[in-house]
mmCIF file of C-alpha atoms in Angstrom:
data_model
loop_
_atom_site.group_PDB
_atom_site.id
_atom_site.type_symbol
_atom_site.label_atom_id
_atom_site.label_comp_id
_atom_site.label_asym_id
_atom_site.label_seq_id
_atom_site.Cartn_x
_atom_site.Cartn_y
_atom_site.Cartn_z
ATOM 1 C CA UNK A 1 15.937 42.808 12.958
ATOM 2 C CA UNK A 2 16.125 39.194 14.050
ATOM 3 C CA UNK A 3 13.697 37.000 12.166
ATOM 4 C CA UNK A 4 13.627 33.310 12.746
ATOM 5 C CA UNK A 5 13.797 31.361 9.497
ATOM 6 C CA UNK A 6 10.466 29.623 9.249
ATOM 7 C CA UNK A 7 9.884 26.021 8.291
ATOM 8 C CA UNK A 8 8.726 25.769 4.702
ATOM 9 C CA UNK A 9 4.984 25.294 4.592
ATOM 10 C CA UNK A 10 1.910 25.821 2.485
ATOM 11 C CA UNK A 11 0.513 29.353 2.985
ATOM 12 C CA UNK A 12 -2.107 29.393 5.708
ATOM 13 C CA UNK A 13 -4.503 31.367 3.595
ATOM 14 C CA UNK A 14 -4.262 28.751 0.855
ATOM 15 C CA UNK A 15 -5.014 25.885 3.241
ATOM 16 C CA UNK A 16 -7.920 27.883 4.635
ATOM 17 C CA UNK A 17 -9.347 28.586 1.207
ATOM 18 C CA UNK A 18 -9.019 24.992 0.023
ATOM 19 C CA UNK A 19 -10.549 23.602 3.195
ATOM 20 C CA UNK A 20 -13.441 26.040 3.081
ATOM 21 C CA UNK A 21 -14.082 25.129 -0.527
ATOM 22 C CA UNK A 22 -14.554 21.471 0.346
ATOM 23 C CA UNK A 23 -16.130 21.795 3.805
ATOM 24 C CA UNK A 24 -18.977 24.088 2.675
ATOM 25 C CA UNK A 25 -19.769 25.063 6.263
ATOM 26 C CA UNK A 26 -18.413 27.446 8.907
ATOM 27 C CA UNK A 27 -15.085 26.365 10.436
ATOM 28 C CA UNK A 28 -13.622 27.827 13.644
ATOM 29 C CA UNK A 29 -10.097 29.255 13.851
ATOM 30 C CA UNK A 30 -9.000 26.428 16.143
ATOM 31 C CA UNK A 31 -10.174 23.885 13.619
ATOM 32 C CA UNK A 32 -8.109 25.601 10.907
ATOM 33 C CA UNK A 33 -5.067 25.404 13.147
ATOM 34 C CA UNK A 34 -5.585 21.650 13.454
ATOM 35 C CA UNK A 35 -5.983 21.379 9.681
ATOM 36 C CA UNK A 36 -2.634 23.145 9.286
ATOM 37 C CA UNK A 37 -0.985 20.697 11.681
ATOM 38 C CA UNK A 38 -2.511 17.822 9.751
ATOM 39 C CA UNK A 39 -1.148 19.210 6.486
ATOM 40 C CA UNK A 40 2.315 19.268 8.006
ATOM 41 C CA UNK A 41 1.977 15.669 9.148
ATOM 42 C CA UNK A 42 0.603 14.731 5.760
ATOM 43 C CA UNK A 43 3.677 16.064 3.993
ATOM 44 C CA UNK A 44 5.998 14.273 6.401
ATOM 45 C CA UNK A 45 4.241 10.996 5.732
ATOM 46 C CA UNK A 46 4.120 11.731 2.016
ATOM 47 C CA UNK A 47 7.859 12.278 1.764
ATOM 48 C CA UNK A 48 8.600 9.147 3.785
ATOM 49 C CA UNK A 49 6.352 7.086 1.527
ATOM 50 C CA UNK A 50 7.730 8.555 -1.678
ATOM 51 C CA UNK A 51 11.258 7.868 -0.470
ATOM 52 C CA UNK A 52 10.377 4.237 0.180
ATOM 53 C CA UNK A 53 8.703 3.784 -3.200
ATOM 54 C CA UNK A 54 11.548 5.480 -5.075
ATOM 55 C CA UNK A 55 14.186 3.352 -3.363
ATOM 56 C CA UNK A 56 12.051 0.307 -4.034
ATOM 57 C CA UNK A 57 12.262 0.983 -7.763
ATOM 58 C CA UNK A 58 16.045 1.367 -7.430
ATOM 59 C CA UNK A 59 16.018 5.109 -8.125
ATOM 60 C CA UNK A 60 17.102 8.192 -6.245
ATOM 61 C CA UNK A 61 14.817 10.614 -8.023
ATOM 62 C CA UNK A 62 11.105 10.686 -7.328
ATOM 63 C CA UNK A 63 9.155 10.167 -10.528
ATOM 64 C CA UNK A 64 5.513 10.347 -11.494
ATOM 65 C CA UNK A 65 5.255 6.556 -11.281
ATOM 66 C CA UNK A 66 6.129 6.735 -7.555
ATOM 67 C CA UNK A 67 3.374 9.222 -6.922
ATOM 68 C CA UNK A 68 0.915 7.102 -8.823
ATOM 69 C CA UNK A 69 1.791 4.063 -6.706
ATOM 70 C CA UNK A 70 1.340 6.171 -3.582
ATOM 71 C CA UNK A 71 -2.032 7.489 -4.722
ATOM 72 C CA UNK A 72 -3.136 3.983 -5.591
ATOM 73 C CA UNK A 73 -2.224 2.904 -2.066
ATOM 74 C CA UNK A 74 -4.180 5.840 -0.703
ATOM 75 C CA UNK A 75 -7.182 4.651 -2.667
ATOM 76 C CA UNK A 76 -7.326 7.814 -4.769
ATOM 77 C CA UNK A 77 -6.226 6.202 -8.006
ATOM 78 C CA UNK A 78 -8.220 3.048 -8.736
ATOM 79 C CA UNK A 79 -9.001 0.897 -11.744
ATOM 80 C CA UNK A 80 -12.043 3.090 -12.348
ATOM 81 C CA UNK A 81 -10.382 6.485 -11.769
ATOM 82 C CA UNK A 82 -6.972 6.887 -13.344
ATOM 83 C CA UNK A 83 -4.450 9.548 -12.372
ATOM 84 C CA UNK A 84 -5.285 11.527 -15.510
ATOM 85 C CA UNK A 85 -8.951 11.668 -14.560
ATOM 86 C CA UNK A 86 -7.988 13.104 -11.169
ATOM 87 C CA UNK A 87 -5.681 15.633 -12.820
ATOM 88 C CA UNK A 88 -8.447 16.745 -15.143
ATOM 89 C CA UNK A 89 -10.912 16.937 -12.290
ATOM 90 C CA UNK A 90 -8.832 18.886 -9.794
ATOM 91 C CA UNK A 91 -6.111 20.861 -11.576
ATOM 92 C CA UNK A 92 -6.495 24.259 -13.206
ATOM 93 C CA UNK A 93 -5.930 24.340 -16.947
ATOM 94 C CA UNK A 94 -2.392 25.691 -16.860
ATOM 95 C CA UNK A 95 -1.128 22.721 -14.829
ATOM 96 C CA UNK A 96 -3.254 20.253 -16.699
ATOM 97 C CA UNK A 97 -1.540 21.386 -19.887
ATOM 98 C CA UNK A 98 1.847 20.522 -18.415
ATOM 99 C CA UNK A 99 0.780 17.097 -17.221
ATOM 100 C CA UNK A 100 -1.442 15.915 -20.071
ATOM 101 C CA UNK A 101 -0.593 17.807 -23.247
ATOM 102 C CA UNK A 102 -2.686 15.452 -25.361
ATOM 103 C CA UNK A 103 -5.908 16.365 -23.624
ATOM 104 C CA UNK A 104 -5.569 20.012 -24.615
ATOM 105 C CA UNK A 105 -4.311 19.566 -28.173
ATOM 106 C CA UNK A 106 -7.290 17.333 -28.844
ATOM 107 C CA UNK A 107 -9.477 20.317 -27.946
ATOM 108 C CA UNK A 108 -11.099 18.183 -25.272
ATOM 109 C CA UNK A 109 -10.940 20.457 -22.248
ATOM 110 C CA UNK A 110 -12.993 19.430 -19.270
ATOM 111 C CA UNK A 111 -13.847 22.311 -16.958
ATOM 112 C CA UNK A 112 -13.027 21.822 -13.305
ATOM 113 C CA UNK A 113 -16.268 23.299 -11.980
ATOM 114 C CA UNK B 1 -16.970 -23.116 -22.348
ATOM 115 C CA UNK B 2 -16.850 -19.751 -20.639
ATOM 116 C CA UNK B 3 -19.635 -20.772 -18.273
ATOM 117 C CA UNK B 4 -17.729 -23.920 -17.311
ATOM 118 C CA UNK B 5 -14.596 -21.864 -16.634
ATOM 119 C CA UNK B 6 -16.600 -19.461 -14.472
ATOM 120 C CA UNK B 7 -18.048 -22.350 -12.491
ATOM 121 C CA UNK B 8 -14.585 -23.754 -11.960
ATOM 122 C CA UNK B 9 -13.405 -20.357 -10.738
ATOM 123 C CA UNK B 10 -16.286 -20.222 -8.301
ATOM 124 C CA UNK B 11 -15.471 -23.689 -7.003
ATOM 125 C CA UNK B 12 -11.856 -22.668 -6.553
ATOM 126 C CA UNK B 13 -12.911 -19.545 -4.657
ATOM 127 C CA UNK B 14 -15.146 -21.668 -2.438
ATOM 128 C CA UNK B 15 -12.307 -24.052 -1.683
ATOM 129 C CA UNK B 16 -10.006 -21.144 -0.889
ATOM 130 C CA UNK B 17 -12.616 -19.572 1.380
ATOM 131 C CA UNK B 18 -13.093 -22.877 3.204
ATOM 132 C CA UNK B 19 -9.345 -23.221 3.697
ATOM 133 C CA UNK B 20 -9.079 -19.662 5.042
ATOM 134 C CA UNK B 21 -12.072 -20.271 7.304
ATOM 135 C CA UNK B 22 -10.471 -23.396 8.731
ATOM 136 C CA UNK B 23 -7.146 -21.660 9.394
ATOM 137 C CA UNK B 24 -8.894 -18.663 10.959
ATOM 138 C CA UNK B 25 -10.774 -21.085 13.200
ATOM 139 C CA UNK B 26 -7.511 -22.670 14.345
ATOM 140 C CA UNK B 27 -5.914 -19.278 15.009
ATOM 141 C CA UNK B 28 -8.968 -18.081 16.913
ATOM 142 C CA UNK B 29 -8.817 -21.207 19.069
ATOM 143 C CA UNK B 30 -5.238 -20.338 19.961
ATOM 144 C CA UNK B 31 -6.270 -16.818 20.936
ATOM 145 C CA UNK B 32 -9.201 -18.213 22.918
ATOM 146 C CA UNK B 33 -6.842 -20.311 25.031
ATOM 147 C CA UNK B 34 -4.318 -17.503 25.317
ATOM 148 C CA UNK B 35 -6.678 -14.682 26.292
ATOM 149 C CA UNK B 36 -9.419 -16.751 27.924
ATOM 150 C CA UNK B 37 -12.208 -15.431 25.693
ATOM 151 C CA UNK B 38 -14.741 -17.024 23.384
ATOM 152 C CA UNK B 39 -15.302 -16.390 19.675
ATOM 153 C CA UNK B 40 -18.784 -17.029 18.342
ATOM 154 C CA UNK B 41 -19.169 -18.862 15.036
ATOM 155 C CA UNK B 42 -20.366 -15.687 13.339
ATOM 156 C CA UNK B 43 -17.285 -13.770 14.427
ATOM 157 C CA UNK B 44 -14.972 -16.445 13.054
ATOM 158 C CA UNK B 45 -16.908 -16.398 9.788
ATOM 159 C CA UNK B 46 -16.689 -12.610 9.650
ATOM 160 C CA UNK B 47 -12.931 -12.638 10.306
ATOM 161 C CA UNK B 48 -12.355 -15.232 7.607
ATOM 162 C CA UNK B 49 -14.433 -13.194 5.154
ATOM 163 C CA UNK B 50 -12.441 -10.060 5.996
ATOM 164 C CA UNK B 51 -9.213 -12.014 5.579
ATOM 165 C CA UNK B 52 -10.305 -13.270 2.189
ATOM 166 C CA UNK B 53 -11.149 -9.787 0.965
ATOM 167 C CA UNK B 54 -7.978 -8.321 2.450
ATOM 168 C CA UNK B 55 -6.009 -10.892 0.450
ATOM 169 C CA UNK B 56 -7.504 -9.424 -2.700
ATOM 170 C CA UNK B 57 -6.191 -5.988 -1.737
ATOM 171 C CA UNK B 58 -2.806 -7.419 -0.710
ATOM 172 C CA UNK B 59 -2.477 -9.294 -3.980
ATOM 173 C CA UNK B 60 -3.233 -6.203 -6.051
ATOM 174 C CA UNK B 61 -0.854 -4.011 -4.050
ATOM 175 C CA UNK B 62 1.948 -6.575 -4.164
ATOM 176 C CA UNK B 63 1.506 -6.921 -7.904
ATOM 177 C CA UNK B 64 1.673 -3.156 -8.263
ATOM 178 C CA UNK B 65 4.813 -2.909 -6.105
ATOM 179 C CA UNK B 66 6.571 -5.624 -8.086
ATOM 180 C CA UNK B 67 5.632 -3.994 -11.376
ATOM 181 C CA UNK B 68 6.814 -0.657 -10.018
ATOM 182 C CA UNK B 69 10.260 -2.171 -9.431
ATOM 183 C CA UNK B 70 10.098 -3.655 -12.958
ATOM 184 C CA UNK B 71 9.835 -7.207 -11.673
ATOM 185 C CA UNK B 72 7.281 -9.892 -12.441
ATOM 186 C CA UNK B 73 8.055 -11.884 -9.296
ATOM 187 C CA UNK B 74 6.892 -10.642 -5.908
ATOM 188 C CA UNK B 75 9.728 -10.604 -3.373
ATOM 189 C CA UNK B 76 10.076 -9.953 0.355
ATOM 190 C CA UNK B 77 10.897 -6.311 -0.463
ATOM 191 C CA UNK B 78 7.365 -5.863 -1.819
ATOM 192 C CA UNK B 79 5.886 -7.459 1.274
ATOM 193 C CA UNK B 80 7.907 -5.129 3.480
ATOM 194 C CA UNK B 81 6.587 -2.178 1.517
ATOM 195 C CA UNK B 82 3.068 -3.491 2.059
ATOM 196 C CA UNK B 83 3.603 -3.552 5.823
ATOM 197 C CA UNK B 84 4.995 -0.006 5.967
ATOM 198 C CA UNK B 85 1.766 1.558 7.214
ATOM 199 C CA UNK B 86 2.149 0.077 10.671
ATOM 200 C CA UNK B 87 5.490 0.486 12.404
ATOM 201 C CA UNK B 88 5.185 -2.540 14.652
ATOM 202 C CA UNK B 89 4.010 -4.683 11.754
ATOM 203 C CA UNK B 90 6.946 -3.510 9.638
ATOM 204 C CA UNK B 91 9.338 -4.399 12.442
ATOM 205 C CA UNK B 92 7.799 -7.844 12.795
ATOM 206 C CA UNK B 93 7.808 -8.537 9.059
ATOM 207 C CA UNK B 94 11.387 -7.317 8.647
ATOM 208 C CA UNK B 95 12.521 -9.577 11.461
ATOM 209 C CA UNK B 96 10.705 -12.544 9.915
ATOM 210 C CA UNK B 97 12.155 -11.877 6.478
ATOM 211 C CA UNK B 98 15.653 -11.674 7.946
ATOM 212 C CA UNK B 99 15.108 -15.022 9.636
ATOM 213 C CA UNK B 100 13.919 -16.446 6.322
ATOM 214 C CA UNK B 101 16.848 -14.967 4.443
ATOM 215 C CA UNK B 102 19.381 -16.451 6.863
ATOM 216 C CA UNK B 103 17.765 -19.881 6.707
ATOM 217 C CA UNK B 104 17.657 -19.610 2.913
ATOM 218 C CA UNK B 105 21.356 -18.792 2.897
ATOM 219 C CA UNK B 106 22.093 -21.893 4.951
ATOM 220 C CA UNK B 107 20.115 -24.015 2.544
ATOM 221 C CA UNK B 108 21.896 -22.482 -0.406
ATOM 222 C CA UNK B 109 25.268 -23.165 1.176
ATOM 223 C CA UNK B 110 24.289 -26.796 1.583
ATOM 224 C CA UNK B 111 23.146 -26.968 -2.025
ATOM 225 C CA UNK B 112 26.339 -25.357 -3.218
ATOM 226 C CA UNK B 113 28.321 -28.087 -1.562
ATOM 227 C CA UNK B 114 26.153 -30.727 -3.194
ATOM 228 C CA UNK B 115 26.068 -29.275 -6.692
ATOM 229 C CA UNK B 116 26.814 -25.875 -8.119
ATOM 230 C CA UNK B 117 24.540 -26.343 -11.145
ATOM 231 C CA UNK B 118 20.868 -25.465 -11.673
ATOM 232 C CA UNK B 119 20.611 -23.044 -8.789
ATOM 233 C CA UNK B 120 19.362 -20.187 -10.987
ATOM 234 C CA UNK B 121 16.061 -21.948 -11.461
ATOM 235 C CA UNK B 122 15.464 -22.514 -7.797
ATOM 236 C CA UNK B 123 15.718 -18.938 -6.572
ATOM 237 C CA UNK B 124 12.333 -17.635 -7.822
ATOM 238 C CA UNK B 125 10.527 -20.569 -6.236
ATOM 239 C CA UNK B 126 12.157 -19.939 -2.903
ATOM 240 C CA UNK B 127 11.289 -16.275 -2.988
ATOM 241 C CA UNK B 128 7.674 -17.072 -3.745
ATOM 242 C CA UNK B 129 7.548 -19.404 -0.777
ATOM 243 C CA UNK B 130 8.955 -16.612 1.356
ATOM 244 C CA UNK B 131 6.202 -14.272 0.268
ATOM 245 C CA UNK B 132 3.353 -16.624 1.063
ATOM 246 C CA UNK B 133 4.723 -17.336 4.483
ATOM 247 C CA UNK B 134 5.104 -13.647 5.207
ATOM 248 C CA UNK B 135 1.566 -13.008 4.153
ATOM 249 C CA UNK B 136 0.324 -15.678 6.476
ATOM 250 C CA UNK B 137 1.965 -14.001 9.426
ATOM 251 C CA UNK B 138 0.449 -10.752 8.222
ATOM 252 C CA UNK B 139 -2.996 -12.266 8.627
ATOM 253 C CA UNK B 140 -2.711 -13.098 12.307
#
């Protein structure tokens, strides 16, 4: 059988689920297709930006600091909301543990609901 | 003491705002002649207010970029990073910074001929001047 190797992408079902979670209203199939396209564009832009920020710091490896700078530019991380607050708000516990070990060992677990 | 310092800050902000307003007025006049349109006083005031606030954002971002590269001095590289969002703007800024760099090189060559001492102290000052000029062109 001849299967074309597909471009790496986020599973469609995952995008659909995440979008539905935030939209809280019916979304047509066409709209989902556009959301998928936007996700692709988003990742292209993201990698370009991260590359620029990493090179700017004189590195070749993308580090957490680069992502934080990017998220600050996007207006997601601000003086009032730090990256850790966003991690606690949006990540499931298992990933939160990896990123902020202190938060869990202090028995201060904030539920993401 | 703190109240006096706050008042001084406010005065400084007012002076800065007035300076921005004046420059915006001059630039708008140029555009008026160029495009054959008229700007009302309110529009000019609005543009100068936007410019002033945008400077706040620019300053914070530039500071962050410099700190990210483990520098305390903002350089043209940071300004270029700031202009990355718009392709045409990035092109324009890059071209301007190249022009600046070449003219800086010429000046340095001249200075080298005059005296080879005390050039280490001059470089940060020159780079700072480069940044302010780039930001001005960003405003237009």
